[in-house]
Short mmCIF file of C-alpha atoms and ligand atoms in Angstrom, two decimals:
data_model
loop_
_atom_site.label_atom_id
_atom_site.label_comp_id
_atom_site.label_asym_id
_atom_site.label_seq_id
_atom_site.Cartn_x
_atom_site.Cartn_y
_atom_site.Cartn_z
CA MET Z 1 -26.08 5.77 -6.43
CA THR Z 2 -29.38 6.76 -4.88
CA GLN Z 3 -30.52 8.18 -1.53
CA ASN Z 4 -33.12 6.60 0.54
CA HIS Z 5 -35.67 8.47 2.55
CA ASP Z 6 -33.82 7.71 5.55
CA ASN Z 7 -30.75 9.42 4.24
CA SER Z 8 -28.76 6.40 3.79
CA TYR Z 9 -26.98 5.25 0.40
CA VAL Z 10 -28.13 2.13 -1.31
CA PRO Z 11 -25.11 0.63 -3.09
CA TYR Z 12 -26.07 -1.18 -6.48
CA THR Z 13 -24.20 -3.71 -8.60
CA SER Z 14 -25.22 -1.52 -11.47
CA VAL Z 15 -24.17 1.77 -10.01
CA GLU Z 16 -24.79 5.19 -11.18
CA PHE Z 17 -21.94 7.54 -11.39
CA PRO Z 18 -21.39 10.38 -9.14
CA ASP Z 19 -22.15 13.78 -10.38
CA SER Z 20 -19.92 16.45 -11.72
CA ALA Z 21 -19.55 18.18 -8.42
CA TRP Z 22 -18.43 14.99 -6.74
CA MET Z 23 -16.19 14.50 -9.89
CA ALA Z 24 -14.73 18.04 -9.69
CA GLN Z 25 -13.85 17.62 -5.83
CA PHE Z 26 -12.38 14.20 -6.20
CA ARG Z 27 -9.69 15.33 -8.92
CA ARG Z 28 -8.73 18.16 -6.60
CA ARG Z 29 -8.42 16.36 -3.51
CA ILE Z 30 -6.59 13.65 -4.78
CA LEU Z 31 -4.22 15.63 -6.92
CA ALA Z 32 -3.49 18.01 -3.97
CA TRP Z 33 -2.64 14.81 -1.97
CA PHE Z 34 -0.66 13.40 -4.32
CA ARG Z 35 1.37 16.28 -4.87
CA ARG Z 36 2.36 16.33 -1.23
CA ASN Z 37 2.59 12.55 -0.59
CA ALA Z 38 3.88 10.99 -3.81
CA ARG Z 39 6.94 8.81 -3.19
CA ASP Z 40 10.12 9.20 -4.92
CA LEU Z 41 10.47 6.50 -7.00
CA PRO Z 42 13.04 6.34 -9.91
CA TRP Z 43 10.32 5.96 -12.91
CA ARG Z 44 8.57 9.19 -11.60
CA ARG Z 45 11.86 11.24 -12.23
CA THR Z 46 11.28 10.72 -15.88
CA ARG Z 47 8.49 11.23 -18.73
CA ASP Z 48 10.61 8.96 -21.21
CA ALA Z 49 8.07 6.47 -22.62
CA TYR Z 50 10.46 3.68 -22.51
CA ALA Z 51 11.48 4.01 -18.95
CA ILE Z 52 7.61 4.41 -17.93
CA TRP Z 53 6.84 1.26 -20.05
CA VAL Z 54 10.01 -0.85 -18.53
CA SER Z 55 8.57 0.11 -15.03
CA GLU Z 56 5.08 -0.61 -15.64
CA ILE Z 57 5.93 -4.01 -17.04
CA MET Z 58 8.19 -4.80 -13.98
CA LEU Z 59 5.56 -3.63 -11.61
CA GLN Z 60 2.96 -6.31 -12.98
CA GLN Z 61 2.55 -8.83 -10.24
CA THR Z 62 5.69 -7.45 -8.44
CA GLN Z 63 5.86 -5.27 -5.20
CA VAL Z 64 7.87 -1.64 -5.74
CA VAL Z 65 10.44 -2.22 -3.41
CA THR Z 66 11.43 -5.16 -5.44
CA VAL Z 67 11.38 -3.52 -8.75
CA ILE Z 68 13.47 -0.44 -7.80
CA ASP Z 69 16.96 -2.39 -8.07
CA TYR Z 70 15.99 -4.37 -11.26
CA PHE Z 71 14.79 -1.27 -13.13
CA GLU Z 72 17.79 0.92 -12.61
CA ARG Z 73 19.89 -2.38 -13.39
CA PHE Z 74 17.99 -2.78 -16.74
CA LEU Z 75 18.03 0.60 -17.67
CA ALA Z 76 21.80 0.98 -17.00
CA ALA Z 77 22.31 -2.17 -19.38
CA PHE Z 78 19.87 -1.21 -22.09
CA PRO Z 79 19.35 2.72 -22.04
CA SER Z 80 17.60 2.62 -25.27
CA ILE Z 81 14.84 0.91 -26.92
CA ALA Z 82 17.49 0.09 -29.43
CA ASP Z 83 19.80 -1.22 -27.16
CA LEU Z 84 17.09 -3.45 -25.80
CA ALA Z 85 16.07 -4.63 -29.34
CA ALA Z 86 19.97 -5.34 -29.82
CA ALA Z 87 20.40 -7.49 -27.01
CA ASP Z 88 20.41 -11.35 -26.89
CA GLU Z 89 17.48 -12.73 -25.03
CA GLN Z 90 19.77 -14.46 -22.88
CA GLU Z 91 21.23 -11.27 -21.50
CA VAL Z 92 17.72 -9.72 -21.00
CA LEU Z 93 16.48 -12.90 -19.00
CA ARG Z 94 19.61 -12.78 -16.83
CA LEU Z 95 18.72 -9.22 -15.72
CA TRP Z 96 15.12 -10.39 -15.22
CA GLU Z 97 16.30 -13.42 -13.07
CA GLY Z 98 14.36 -13.48 -9.50
CA LEU Z 99 11.62 -11.09 -10.92
CA GLY Z 100 9.49 -14.04 -11.87
CA TYR Z 101 6.95 -13.97 -14.76
CA TYR Z 102 9.30 -14.47 -17.46
CA ARG Z 103 7.47 -14.01 -20.29
CA ARG Z 104 7.03 -10.26 -19.62
CA ALA Z 105 10.75 -10.06 -20.24
CA ARG Z 106 10.40 -11.86 -23.51
CA GLN Z 107 7.40 -9.82 -24.68
CA LEU Z 108 9.18 -6.45 -23.65
CA HIS Z 109 12.22 -7.58 -25.83
CA ALA Z 110 10.01 -8.62 -28.82
CA ALA Z 111 8.18 -5.40 -28.49
CA ALA Z 112 11.41 -3.55 -28.53
CA ARG Z 113 12.34 -5.16 -31.57
CA VAL Z 114 9.09 -4.41 -33.44
CA ILE Z 115 9.63 -0.69 -32.48
CA VAL Z 116 13.13 -0.57 -34.09
CA ALA Z 117 11.59 -2.49 -37.12
CA GLU Z 118 8.18 -0.66 -37.64
CA HIS Z 119 8.58 2.69 -35.94
CA GLN Z 120 12.29 3.62 -36.32
CA GLY Z 121 12.97 3.11 -32.52
CA ARG Z 122 10.46 5.54 -31.31
CA PHE Z 123 7.74 4.55 -29.10
CA PRO Z 124 4.54 4.94 -30.90
CA ARG Z 125 2.03 7.56 -29.92
CA GLU Z 126 -0.97 6.21 -31.60
CA PRO Z 127 -3.29 4.23 -29.05
CA GLU Z 128 -3.88 1.41 -31.71
CA GLN Z 129 0.15 1.12 -32.34
CA ILE Z 130 0.87 1.04 -28.70
CA ARG Z 131 -1.68 -1.98 -28.05
CA GLY Z 132 -0.50 -4.02 -30.99
CA LEU Z 133 2.71 -4.30 -29.05
CA PRO Z 134 3.69 -7.70 -27.64
CA GLY Z 135 2.74 -7.53 -23.97
CA ILE Z 136 0.92 -4.30 -24.01
CA GLY Z 137 -2.72 -4.54 -23.11
CA ARG Z 138 -5.15 -1.61 -22.24
CA TYR Z 139 -3.80 -0.84 -18.84
CA THR Z 140 -0.02 -0.73 -19.64
CA ALA Z 141 -0.90 1.49 -22.85
CA GLY Z 142 -2.86 3.96 -20.89
CA ALA Z 143 -0.38 4.20 -18.27
CA ILE Z 144 2.50 5.17 -20.54
CA ALA Z 145 0.39 7.53 -22.71
CA SER Z 146 -0.90 9.27 -19.75
CA ILE Z 147 2.36 9.30 -17.65
CA GLY Z 148 4.24 9.88 -20.73
CA TRP Z 149 2.76 12.65 -22.55
CA ASP Z 150 -0.71 13.40 -20.48
CA ALA Z 151 -2.73 11.63 -23.03
CA ARG Z 152 -6.35 11.66 -21.93
CA GLU Z 153 -6.16 7.59 -21.20
CA PRO Z 154 -7.68 5.92 -18.33
CA ILE Z 155 -6.39 3.18 -16.58
CA LEU Z 156 -7.66 0.01 -14.39
CA GLU Z 157 -5.42 -2.26 -12.79
CA ALA Z 158 -5.40 -4.21 -9.29
CA ASN Z 159 -5.26 -0.79 -7.05
CA THR Z 160 -7.88 1.01 -9.08
CA ILE Z 161 -10.11 -1.72 -9.35
CA ARG Z 162 -10.18 -1.53 -5.44
CA VAL Z 163 -10.35 2.34 -5.21
CA PHE Z 164 -13.22 2.47 -7.88
CA SER Z 165 -14.99 -0.40 -6.48
CA ARG Z 166 -15.04 1.35 -3.00
CA LEU Z 167 -15.61 5.22 -4.50
CA LEU Z 168 -18.71 3.51 -6.18
CA ALA Z 169 -19.82 1.04 -3.33
CA TYR Z 170 -19.77 -1.30 -6.01
CA ARG Z 171 -21.23 -4.80 -4.61
CA GLY Z 172 -20.68 -6.75 -7.86
CA ASP Z 173 -17.68 -8.80 -8.95
CA PRO Z 174 -15.30 -6.39 -10.56
CA GLN Z 175 -13.22 -9.06 -12.27
CA LYS Z 176 -16.11 -10.00 -14.42
CA ASN Z 177 -17.17 -8.63 -17.62
CA ALA Z 178 -19.87 -6.23 -16.24
CA GLY Z 179 -17.92 -4.89 -13.59
CA GLN Z 180 -14.86 -4.46 -15.61
CA GLN Z 181 -17.00 -2.40 -18.30
CA ARG Z 182 -18.55 -0.26 -15.37
CA LEU Z 183 -14.93 0.46 -13.88
CA TRP Z 184 -13.23 1.19 -17.14
CA GLU Z 185 -16.43 3.44 -17.94
CA PHE Z 186 -15.84 5.25 -14.34
CA ALA Z 187 -11.99 5.35 -14.91
CA ALA Z 188 -12.54 7.56 -18.19
CA GLY Z 189 -15.30 9.65 -16.96
CA VAL Z 190 -13.34 10.58 -13.77
CA LEU Z 191 -10.09 11.83 -15.65
CA PRO Z 192 -9.46 15.20 -15.67
CA LYS Z 193 -8.66 17.28 -18.92
CA ARG Z 194 -5.36 17.62 -17.86
CA ASP Z 195 -2.58 16.34 -15.90
CA THR Z 196 -3.88 12.74 -16.32
CA GLY Z 197 -0.69 11.30 -15.79
CA LEU Z 198 -0.24 12.67 -12.41
CA PHE Z 199 -3.87 11.85 -11.57
CA ASN Z 200 -3.52 8.00 -12.65
CA GLN Z 201 -0.54 7.77 -10.78
CA ALA Z 202 -2.35 9.30 -7.93
CA LEU Z 203 -5.24 6.86 -8.03
CA MET Z 204 -2.51 4.10 -7.90
CA GLU Z 205 -0.76 5.64 -5.30
CA LEU Z 206 -3.79 5.93 -3.04
CA GLY Z 207 -4.57 2.07 -3.72
CA SER Z 208 -1.35 0.87 -2.89
CA GLU Z 209 -0.80 3.31 0.32
CA ILE Z 210 -4.13 4.09 1.84
CA CYS Z 211 -7.12 2.47 0.34
CA THR Z 212 -5.49 -1.10 0.80
CA PRO Z 213 -6.95 -4.36 0.49
CA ARG Z 214 -7.46 -5.01 4.22
CA GLY Z 215 -7.73 -2.48 6.81
CA PRO Z 216 -7.63 0.51 4.58
CA LEU Z 217 -6.25 3.86 6.59
CA CYS Z 218 -9.70 5.72 5.76
CA ASP Z 219 -8.72 8.19 8.51
CA GLN Z 220 -5.62 9.52 6.18
CA CYS Z 221 -7.59 9.30 3.12
CA PRO Z 222 -8.02 12.74 1.03
CA VAL Z 223 -11.16 11.52 -0.48
CA ARG Z 224 -13.01 9.80 2.64
CA ALA Z 225 -15.63 12.49 2.54
CA LEU Z 226 -16.59 11.29 -0.93
CA CYS Z 227 -16.39 7.75 -0.15
CA PRO Z 228 -19.76 5.98 0.32
CA THR Z 229 -17.80 2.84 1.28
CA PHE Z 230 -16.36 4.47 4.27
CA ARG Z 231 -19.73 6.05 5.11
CA LEU Z 232 -21.32 2.63 5.13
CA GLY Z 233 -18.59 0.85 6.75
CA LEU Z 234 -18.27 -1.74 4.09
CA GLN Z 235 -14.58 -1.69 3.65
CA ASP Z 236 -14.38 -5.38 4.26
CA GLU Z 237 -16.95 -6.14 1.88
CA ILE Z 238 -16.02 -4.08 -1.20
CA PRO Z 239 -14.54 -5.31 -3.46
CA LEU Z 240 -15.89 -8.58 -3.51
CA PRO Z 241 -13.13 -11.03 -2.50
CA LYS Z 242 -11.55 -12.96 -5.11
CA ARG Z 243 -12.18 -16.70 -5.15
CA LYS Z 244 -9.48 -18.46 -3.17
CA THR Z 245 -6.87 -20.30 -5.35
CA LYS Z 246 -6.88 -23.80 -5.15
CA TYR Z 247 -3.28 -25.19 -4.54
CA GLU Z 248 -1.70 -28.64 -5.81
CA ASP Z 249 1.18 -30.27 -4.10
CA ARG Z 250 3.87 -31.54 -6.55
CA HIS Z 251 6.71 -33.48 -5.74
CA GLU Z 252 9.92 -32.98 -7.95
CA ALA Z 253 13.73 -33.90 -8.33
CA ALA Z 254 16.34 -31.84 -9.62
CA VAL Z 255 19.98 -33.34 -10.54
CA LEU Z 256 23.14 -31.79 -10.45
CA VAL Z 257 25.34 -34.04 -12.77
CA ARG Z 258 28.79 -33.47 -12.54
CA ARG Z 259 32.00 -34.01 -14.55
CA GLY Z 260 35.09 -32.41 -12.97
CA ASP Z 261 34.43 -28.74 -13.08
CA ARG Z 262 31.40 -28.90 -15.10
CA VAL Z 263 27.74 -29.60 -14.42
CA VAL Z 264 24.68 -30.07 -16.80
CA LEU Z 265 22.26 -27.39 -17.57
CA ARG Z 266 19.15 -27.58 -19.60
CA ARG Z 267 17.13 -24.67 -21.29
CA CYS Z 268 13.51 -24.91 -20.58
CA GLY Z 269 11.17 -25.08 -23.75
CA PRO Z 270 8.61 -22.32 -24.65
CA GLU Z 271 5.58 -24.31 -23.19
CA GLU Z 272 7.71 -24.95 -19.89
CA ARG Z 273 7.53 -23.13 -16.75
CA TRP Z 274 10.62 -21.03 -16.86
CA ALA Z 275 10.41 -20.85 -20.90
CA GLY Z 276 13.81 -19.46 -22.03
CA LEU Z 277 15.57 -20.13 -18.65
CA TRP Z 278 18.33 -22.43 -17.85
CA ASP Z 279 17.67 -24.96 -15.19
CA PHE Z 280 19.36 -28.12 -13.84
CA PRO Z 281 17.61 -31.33 -15.22
CA ARG Z 282 14.43 -31.72 -13.26
CA PHE Z 283 11.28 -34.01 -13.67
CA PRO Z 284 8.46 -34.83 -11.58
CA VAL Z 285 8.89 -37.62 -9.01
CA THR Z 286 6.26 -40.59 -9.78
CA ALA Z 287 5.81 -43.92 -7.78
CA ARG Z 288 6.65 -46.85 -10.11
CA ARG Z 289 6.17 -50.28 -8.80
CA GLY Z 290 9.73 -52.06 -8.57
CA GLU Z 291 11.53 -48.73 -9.12
CA SER Z 292 13.74 -47.28 -6.39
CA LEU Z 293 14.00 -43.29 -6.43
CA SER Z 294 17.79 -43.59 -7.51
CA GLN Z 295 16.77 -45.68 -10.36
CA GLN Z 296 13.88 -43.41 -11.28
CA LEU Z 297 16.50 -40.45 -11.07
CA GLU Z 298 18.77 -42.21 -13.45
CA ARG Z 299 16.11 -43.22 -15.91
CA ALA Z 300 14.70 -39.70 -16.25
CA LEU Z 301 18.04 -38.20 -16.40
CA GLU Z 302 19.20 -40.47 -19.35
CA GLU Z 303 15.60 -39.74 -21.21
CA LEU Z 304 15.74 -36.16 -20.70
CA THR Z 305 19.59 -35.72 -21.50
CA GLY Z 306 21.21 -39.02 -23.10
CA LEU Z 307 23.51 -39.08 -20.26
CA LYS Z 308 24.00 -42.12 -17.94
CA VAL Z 309 24.71 -41.21 -14.36
CA GLU Z 310 24.93 -42.65 -10.82
CA ALA Z 311 22.53 -41.11 -8.42
CA GLY Z 312 24.29 -39.72 -5.10
CA ARG Z 313 23.21 -37.99 -1.92
CA LYS Z 314 20.50 -35.47 -1.45
CA LEU Z 315 21.87 -32.05 -1.20
CA ALA Z 316 18.50 -30.28 -0.15
CA THR Z 317 15.00 -29.97 -0.30
CA ILE Z 318 13.55 -26.62 -1.67
CA LYS Z 319 9.88 -25.72 -1.13
CA HIS Z 320 8.57 -23.09 -3.29
CA GLY Z 321 5.40 -22.00 -4.85
CA VAL Z 322 4.64 -21.50 -8.69
CA THR Z 323 1.23 -19.89 -9.66
CA ARG Z 324 -1.30 -22.74 -7.91
CA PHE Z 325 1.36 -25.56 -7.24
CA ARG Z 326 3.22 -25.74 -4.01
CA ILE Z 327 6.32 -27.68 -4.82
CA THR Z 328 8.72 -30.01 -2.92
CA LEU Z 329 11.97 -30.08 -4.62
CA ASP Z 330 14.29 -32.47 -3.73
CA CYS Z 331 17.84 -31.87 -5.08
CA TYR Z 332 20.44 -34.58 -5.66
CA GLU Z 333 24.03 -34.87 -6.96
CA ALA Z 334 24.81 -37.69 -9.68
CA ASP Z 335 27.92 -38.73 -11.13
CA TRP Z 336 28.43 -38.84 -15.14
CA THR Z 337 29.20 -42.44 -16.09
CA GLY Z 338 28.67 -42.30 -19.81
CA GLY Z 339 26.70 -41.24 -22.78
CA ARG Z 340 26.75 -38.02 -24.85
CA LEU Z 341 24.68 -34.99 -25.09
CA GLY Z 342 24.24 -35.17 -28.82
CA ARG Z 343 23.13 -32.34 -30.65
CA ASN Z 344 20.35 -30.74 -28.79
CA ARG Z 345 21.78 -27.29 -28.04
CA ASP Z 346 19.61 -26.73 -25.25
CA VAL Z 347 21.18 -29.46 -22.69
CA ARG Z 348 24.93 -28.48 -22.21
CA TRP Z 349 27.92 -29.06 -20.10
CA VAL Z 350 28.66 -25.57 -18.26
CA GLU Z 351 31.53 -24.59 -16.30
CA ILE Z 352 30.73 -24.27 -12.80
CA ALA Z 353 32.36 -20.69 -12.74
CA ALA Z 354 30.31 -19.72 -15.86
CA LEU Z 355 26.82 -20.52 -14.13
CA GLU Z 356 26.73 -16.61 -13.19
CA ASP Z 357 26.40 -15.74 -16.91
CA TYR Z 358 23.25 -17.96 -17.36
CA PRO Z 359 19.61 -16.96 -16.68
CA LEU Z 360 18.66 -19.53 -14.24
CA SER Z 361 15.38 -20.29 -12.71
CA VAL Z 362 15.03 -19.35 -8.85
CA THR Z 363 15.52 -22.88 -7.75
CA GLY Z 364 18.29 -23.23 -10.33
CA ARG Z 365 20.03 -20.39 -8.88
CA GLN Z 366 19.65 -21.71 -5.34
CA LEU Z 367 20.84 -25.33 -6.56
CA SER Z 368 23.81 -23.59 -8.16
CA ARG Z 369 24.88 -22.18 -4.77
CA LEU Z 370 24.82 -25.47 -3.07
CA ILE Z 371 27.51 -27.12 -5.41
CA PRO Z 372 29.74 -28.48 -2.86
CA PRO Z 373 33.19 -26.58 -2.68
CA ALA Z 374 35.04 -29.66 -3.21
CA SER Z 375 33.92 -29.79 -6.78
CA LEU Z 376 34.92 -26.16 -7.57
FE1 SF4 V 1 -10.54 3.86 0.35
FE2 SF4 V 1 -11.37 4.33 2.92
FE3 SF4 V 1 -10.60 6.34 1.27
FE4 SF4 V 1 -12.65 5.05 0.91
S1 SF4 V 1 -11.95 6.49 2.45
S2 SF4 V 1 -11.33 5.25 -0.75
S3 SF4 V 1 -12.28 2.90 1.42
S4 SF4 V 1 -9.35 4.55 1.99
#
């Protein structure tokens, strides 16, 4: 950053880094602030790499308040890497149910198996080995190593991208390659020699609690005096806003096929939205000439499961969003009239009472709660 003759700072997209006096003051202030203000979170009470790893994976795309219960239940069920590796994937997904982004759970499980097979069940310490594990990228590896054993590893995630962009008054797009490179360099340069775990957590805490995306609490910020974005009043412009997601509307139907006290469940395939989870048979609603909705439902059900059914009444309409899709899901009852499921193990009749044991998609769980009491 350079200073003009009128004493104002000019923000660049290719920023220069602040000098060592700035860095030293920044470290001192943020560490002192974090020691006084850190929230008491369950994963902050340990330096066990496994627990930190689980928390970091859960916290990706998910808020802290949501993660706390899931984290405690998960560690109670699988207290060690070996326990997780020995578990069935269905158990892991059941505990993850509702957290979303289920790929995270499958990769965590797969990585636990790699650690048992290749590292005697102990979380590896070599950066290359850590990053070689399924689902662990540069950020997660840095977070585990710094928080777990104070390795001198930088981090960059949503909160620190925002904090660093503002501390550097970086006007470019922080998501693009050039921006990422600069911010990673800054993350490495600003790291202290000691207490790197505390320092990295302090940065994330500052981003989450003070330097928020909209309306940052600059008057409470411990590094306000060092912040060019505050000085220039550019908090609303830095970082550059992300491009708005274009949403797509979808119309789908789910069918609750009953036969006595059992219903049909189908496991989503590896390429599907909820890969590995179970759901009621579900398909897109498309307009076909001369075909009523009931006929479409019966045809689609037979194609998907091999069963013949008679479509019944609509139970509910659930509106929900998944990534860029805004979905309207109409849920119907249907009675089994014939046909068999065949040998496909991913479609099965399940006792209604056993539905609790199955990892279901979010809407699958909602629909399971709508099963009319008369059929229980
Ligand atoms: Fe963020 Fe404001 Fe602190 Fe700058 S002064 S780091 S914009 S909270």
